[in-house]
mmCIF file of C-alpha atoms in Angstrom:
data_model
loop_
_atom_site.group_PDB
_atom_site.id
_atom_site.type_symbol
_atom_site.label_atom_id
_atom_site.label_comp_id
_atom_site.label_asym_id
_atom_site.label_seq_id
_atom_site.Cartn_x
_atom_site.Cartn_y
_atom_site.Cartn_z
ATOM 1 C CA MET A 1 110.354 -194.429 -99.955
ATOM 2 C CA ILE A 2 107.763 -193.406 -97.393
ATOM 3 C CA HIS A 3 108.988 -193.220 -93.806
ATOM 4 C CA ARG A 4 106.275 -194.042 -91.286
ATOM 5 C CA LYS A 5 106.262 -191.511 -88.480
ATOM 6 C CA LYS A 6 106.411 -192.522 -84.828
ATOM 7 C CA SER A 7 103.715 -191.250 -82.463
ATOM 8 C CA SER A 8 106.171 -188.774 -80.954
ATOM 9 C CA GLU A 9 107.002 -187.393 -84.412
ATOM 10 C CA ILE A 10 103.325 -187.008 -85.232
ATOM 11 C CA GLU A 11 102.844 -185.102 -81.970
ATOM 12 C CA HIS A 12 105.631 -182.697 -82.951
ATOM 13 C CA ILE A 13 104.128 -182.208 -86.409
ATOM 14 C CA ALA A 14 100.737 -181.579 -84.802
ATOM 15 C CA ALA A 15 102.296 -178.921 -82.555
ATOM 16 C CA SER A 16 103.733 -177.184 -85.624
ATOM 17 C CA CYS A 17 100.354 -177.370 -87.330
ATOM 18 C CA GLU A 18 98.670 -175.838 -84.273
ATOM 19 C CA ILE A 19 101.030 -172.877 -84.569
ATOM 20 C CA VAL A 20 100.189 -172.551 -88.265
ATOM 21 C CA PHE A 21 96.471 -172.635 -87.467
ATOM 22 C CA ALA A 22 96.803 -169.966 -84.767
ATOM 23 C CA VAL A 23 98.667 -167.705 -87.195
ATOM 24 C CA GLN A 24 96.087 -168.349 -89.915
ATOM 25 C CA GLN A 25 93.275 -167.322 -87.575
ATOM 26 C CA LYS A 26 95.082 -164.101 -86.688
ATOM 27 C CA LEU A 27 95.724 -163.281 -90.358
ATOM 28 C CA GLU A 28 92.181 -164.087 -91.450
ATOM 29 C CA ALA A 29 90.840 -161.653 -88.847
ATOM 30 C CA LEU A 30 93.069 -158.904 -90.299
ATOM 31 C CA ILE A 31 92.195 -159.374 -93.966
ATOM 32 C CA ALA A 32 90.195 -156.365 -95.122
ATOM 33 C CA PRO A 33 90.240 -153.712 -97.829
ATOM 34 C CA GLY A 34 93.301 -151.492 -97.418
ATOM 35 C CA VAL A 35 95.524 -154.100 -95.748
ATOM 36 C CA SER A 36 98.525 -155.256 -97.789
ATOM 37 C CA THR A 37 99.825 -158.798 -97.980
ATOM 38 C CA LEU A 38 103.210 -157.437 -96.898
ATOM 39 C CA GLU A 39 101.584 -156.265 -93.653
ATOM 40 C CA LEU A 40 100.116 -159.749 -93.229
ATOM 41 C CA ASP A 41 103.573 -161.234 -93.789
ATOM 42 C CA GLN A 42 105.033 -159.077 -91.019
ATOM 43 C CA VAL A 43 102.266 -160.091 -88.611
ATOM 44 C CA ALA A 44 102.754 -163.754 -89.517
ATOM 45 C CA GLU A 45 106.492 -163.666 -88.877
ATOM 46 C CA THR A 46 106.012 -161.985 -85.507
ATOM 47 C CA GLU A 47 103.300 -164.435 -84.440
ATOM 48 C CA ILE A 48 105.242 -167.506 -85.572
ATOM 49 C CA ARG A 49 108.256 -166.371 -83.564
ATOM 50 C CA VAL A 50 106.164 -165.412 -80.493
ATOM 51 C CA LEU A 51 104.771 -168.954 -80.540
ATOM 52 C CA GLY A 52 108.304 -170.365 -80.413
ATOM 53 C CA ALA A 53 108.689 -171.414 -84.033
ATOM 54 C CA VAL A 54 110.465 -170.032 -87.084
ATOM 55 C CA PRO A 55 108.883 -169.209 -90.449
ATOM 56 C CA ALA A 56 109.312 -172.308 -92.623
ATOM 57 C CA PHE A 57 109.355 -170.520 -95.976
ATOM 58 C CA LYS A 58 111.651 -167.612 -95.169
ATOM 59 C CA GLY A 59 115.092 -168.318 -96.585
ATOM 60 C CA TYR A 60 114.012 -171.511 -98.364
ATOM 61 C CA HIS A 61 115.822 -171.321 -101.721
ATOM 62 C CA GLY A 62 116.179 -167.604 -101.022
ATOM 63 C CA PHE A 63 112.449 -166.959 -100.487
ATOM 64 C CA PRO A 64 112.363 -163.648 -98.591
ATOM 65 C CA TYR A 65 108.935 -163.869 -96.893
ATOM 66 C CA SER A 66 107.226 -165.740 -94.076
ATOM 67 C CA ILE A 67 104.025 -166.399 -96.036
ATOM 68 C CA CYS A 68 102.969 -166.879 -99.618
ATOM 69 C CA ALA A 69 100.132 -164.568 -100.652
ATOM 70 C CA SER A 70 98.211 -165.011 -103.885
ATOM 71 C CA VAL A 71 95.600 -162.447 -104.853
ATOM 72 C CA ASN A 72 92.933 -163.057 -107.502
ATOM 73 C CA ALA A 73 94.453 -164.582 -110.655
ATOM 74 C CA ALA A 74 97.741 -165.575 -108.986
ATOM 75 C CA ILE A 75 97.579 -169.356 -108.769
ATOM 76 C CA VAL A 76 99.810 -170.144 -105.806
ATOM 77 C CA HIS A 77 102.980 -169.133 -103.951
ATOM 78 C CA GLY A 78 102.693 -165.421 -104.655
ATOM 79 C CA PHE A 79 105.015 -162.924 -103.004
ATOM 80 C CA PRO A 80 103.549 -160.536 -100.432
ATOM 81 C CA ASP A 81 103.698 -156.890 -101.511
ATOM 82 C CA LYS A 82 102.586 -153.378 -100.568
ATOM 83 C CA THR A 83 99.478 -153.389 -102.775
ATOM 84 C CA PRO A 84 96.408 -152.835 -100.587
ATOM 85 C CA LEU A 85 93.729 -155.513 -100.790
ATOM 86 C CA GLN A 86 90.495 -154.288 -102.332
ATOM 87 C CA GLU A 87 86.844 -155.103 -101.835
ATOM 88 C CA GLY A 88 86.032 -158.058 -104.086
ATOM 89 C CA ASP A 89 89.520 -159.600 -104.052
ATOM 90 C CA ILE A 90 90.123 -163.256 -103.298
ATOM 91 C CA VAL A 91 93.300 -163.868 -101.314
ATOM 92 C CA SER A 92 95.033 -167.155 -100.532
ATOM 93 C CA ILE A 93 97.567 -167.215 -97.737
ATOM 94 C CA ASP A 94 100.001 -170.085 -97.170
ATOM 95 C CA VAL A 95 101.659 -170.268 -93.746
ATOM 96 C CA GLY A 96 104.488 -172.575 -92.703
ATOM 97 C CA ALA A 97 106.203 -172.948 -89.348
ATOM 98 C CA CYS A 98 109.064 -175.059 -88.050
ATOM 99 C CA PHE A 99 108.809 -175.966 -84.372
ATOM 100 C CA ASP A 100 111.442 -178.177 -82.730
ATOM 101 C CA GLY A 101 112.590 -179.316 -86.170
ATOM 102 C CA TYR A 102 109.124 -180.340 -87.377
ATOM 103 C CA TYR A 103 107.129 -178.537 -90.024
ATOM 104 C CA GLY A 104 103.526 -177.467 -90.266
ATOM 105 C CA ASP A 105 102.061 -175.912 -93.401
ATOM 106 C CA GLY A 106 98.577 -174.822 -94.335
ATOM 107 C CA ALA A 107 96.775 -172.487 -96.675
ATOM 108 C CA PHE A 108 93.417 -170.765 -96.667
ATOM 109 C CA THR A 109 91.479 -168.633 -99.120
ATOM 110 C CA VAL A 110 89.076 -165.857 -98.184
ATOM 111 C CA ALA A 111 87.056 -163.130 -99.784
ATOM 112 C CA VAL A 112 87.940 -159.526 -99.098
ATOM 113 C CA GLY A 113 84.537 -158.045 -98.398
ATOM 114 C CA ALA A 114 81.734 -158.734 -100.871
ATOM 115 C CA ILE A 115 82.722 -160.767 -103.933
ATOM 116 C CA SER A 116 81.075 -161.684 -107.213
ATOM 117 C CA ALA A 117 78.934 -164.801 -107.605
ATOM 118 C CA GLN A 118 81.618 -166.191 -109.922
ATOM 119 C CA ALA A 119 84.325 -165.699 -107.290
ATOM 120 C CA GLN A 120 82.133 -167.316 -104.616
ATOM 121 C CA HIS A 121 81.501 -170.257 -106.973
ATOM 122 C CA LEU A 122 85.271 -170.676 -107.333
ATOM 123 C CA ILE A 123 85.822 -170.666 -103.558
ATOM 124 C CA ASN A 124 82.946 -173.079 -102.896
ATOM 125 C CA GLY A 125 83.973 -175.374 -105.743
ATOM 126 C CA THR A 126 87.553 -175.469 -104.532
ATOM 127 C CA LEU A 127 86.465 -176.408 -101.012
ATOM 128 C CA ASP A 128 84.238 -179.147 -102.432
ATOM 129 C CA CYS A 129 87.175 -180.457 -104.485
ATOM 130 C CA LEU A 130 89.342 -180.533 -101.373
ATOM 131 C CA ALA A 131 86.696 -182.555 -99.518
ATOM 132 C CA ARG A 132 86.411 -185.018 -102.404
ATOM 133 C CA GLY A 133 90.167 -185.447 -102.510
ATOM 134 C CA ILE A 134 90.348 -186.015 -98.757
ATOM 135 C CA ASP A 135 87.599 -188.639 -99.063
ATOM 136 C CA GLN A 136 89.906 -190.589 -101.380
ATOM 137 C CA ALA A 137 92.952 -190.436 -99.091
ATOM 138 C CA ARG A 138 93.248 -193.807 -97.423
ATOM 139 C CA PRO A 139 95.893 -196.383 -96.559
ATOM 140 C CA GLY A 140 96.838 -198.326 -99.669
ATOM 141 C CA GLY A 141 95.128 -195.779 -101.893
ATOM 142 C CA ARG A 142 96.730 -194.117 -104.867
ATOM 143 C CA LEU A 143 97.509 -190.455 -105.366
ATOM 144 C CA SER A 144 95.813 -190.739 -108.752
ATOM 145 C CA ASP A 145 92.517 -191.588 -106.977
ATOM 146 C CA ILE A 146 92.742 -188.293 -105.111
ATOM 147 C CA SER A 147 93.685 -186.349 -108.247
ATOM 148 C CA HIS A 148 90.928 -187.957 -110.292
ATOM 149 C CA ALA A 149 88.246 -187.162 -107.696
ATOM 150 C CA ILE A 150 89.368 -183.538 -107.562
ATOM 151 C CA GLN A 151 89.529 -183.081 -111.324
ATOM 152 C CA ARG A 152 86.221 -184.853 -111.982
ATOM 153 C CA HIS A 153 84.401 -182.656 -109.456
ATOM 154 C CA ALA A 154 86.088 -179.449 -110.624
ATOM 155 C CA GLU A 155 85.097 -180.068 -114.221
ATOM 156 C CA SER A 156 81.530 -180.987 -113.201
ATOM 157 C CA GLN A 157 81.309 -177.503 -111.648
ATOM 158 C CA GLY A 158 82.654 -175.716 -114.723
ATOM 159 C CA LEU A 159 86.046 -175.223 -113.075
ATOM 160 C CA ALA A 160 89.476 -176.387 -114.210
ATOM 161 C CA VAL A 161 92.547 -177.886 -112.590
ATOM 162 C CA VAL A 162 95.924 -176.264 -113.200
ATOM 163 C CA ARG A 163 97.832 -178.693 -115.427
ATOM 164 C CA GLU A 164 101.328 -177.259 -115.006
ATOM 165 C CA TYR A 165 102.968 -174.913 -112.559
ATOM 166 C CA GLY A 166 106.457 -173.576 -112.301
#
């Protein structure tokens, strides 16, 4: 059952999302060759706490980090580690924060320095898929409409959608 949120609840969620966005901006500015995702995790935890929230992922089912960090072929929800990022990597960072009992969560993907044309095609295609999915999100709509729009566009670009995870 879907619980419709009250305006006050939406405002609290928005505040959590603003914290997530601020942390994402800080992390994106730090991403460069030589920086590890573990360093990014430490910055994220500090920033989330400075902004009055707590890391949403840390401790969830024993997850030990404040962010998820997926580099190159890692699909999603990777663990931060000490491996330095390298020129040409693609890194996706997922940030979650809980503020006053409400959660915000968001992910972004960036290139580390110059990347291959193939990697840029993947990033651009993924952003286009996201936009097509968002275009299908509407009251009374179906999740399958969103999924179909994403998959159709991905395949038209020579990309694929992950069929199973976990």
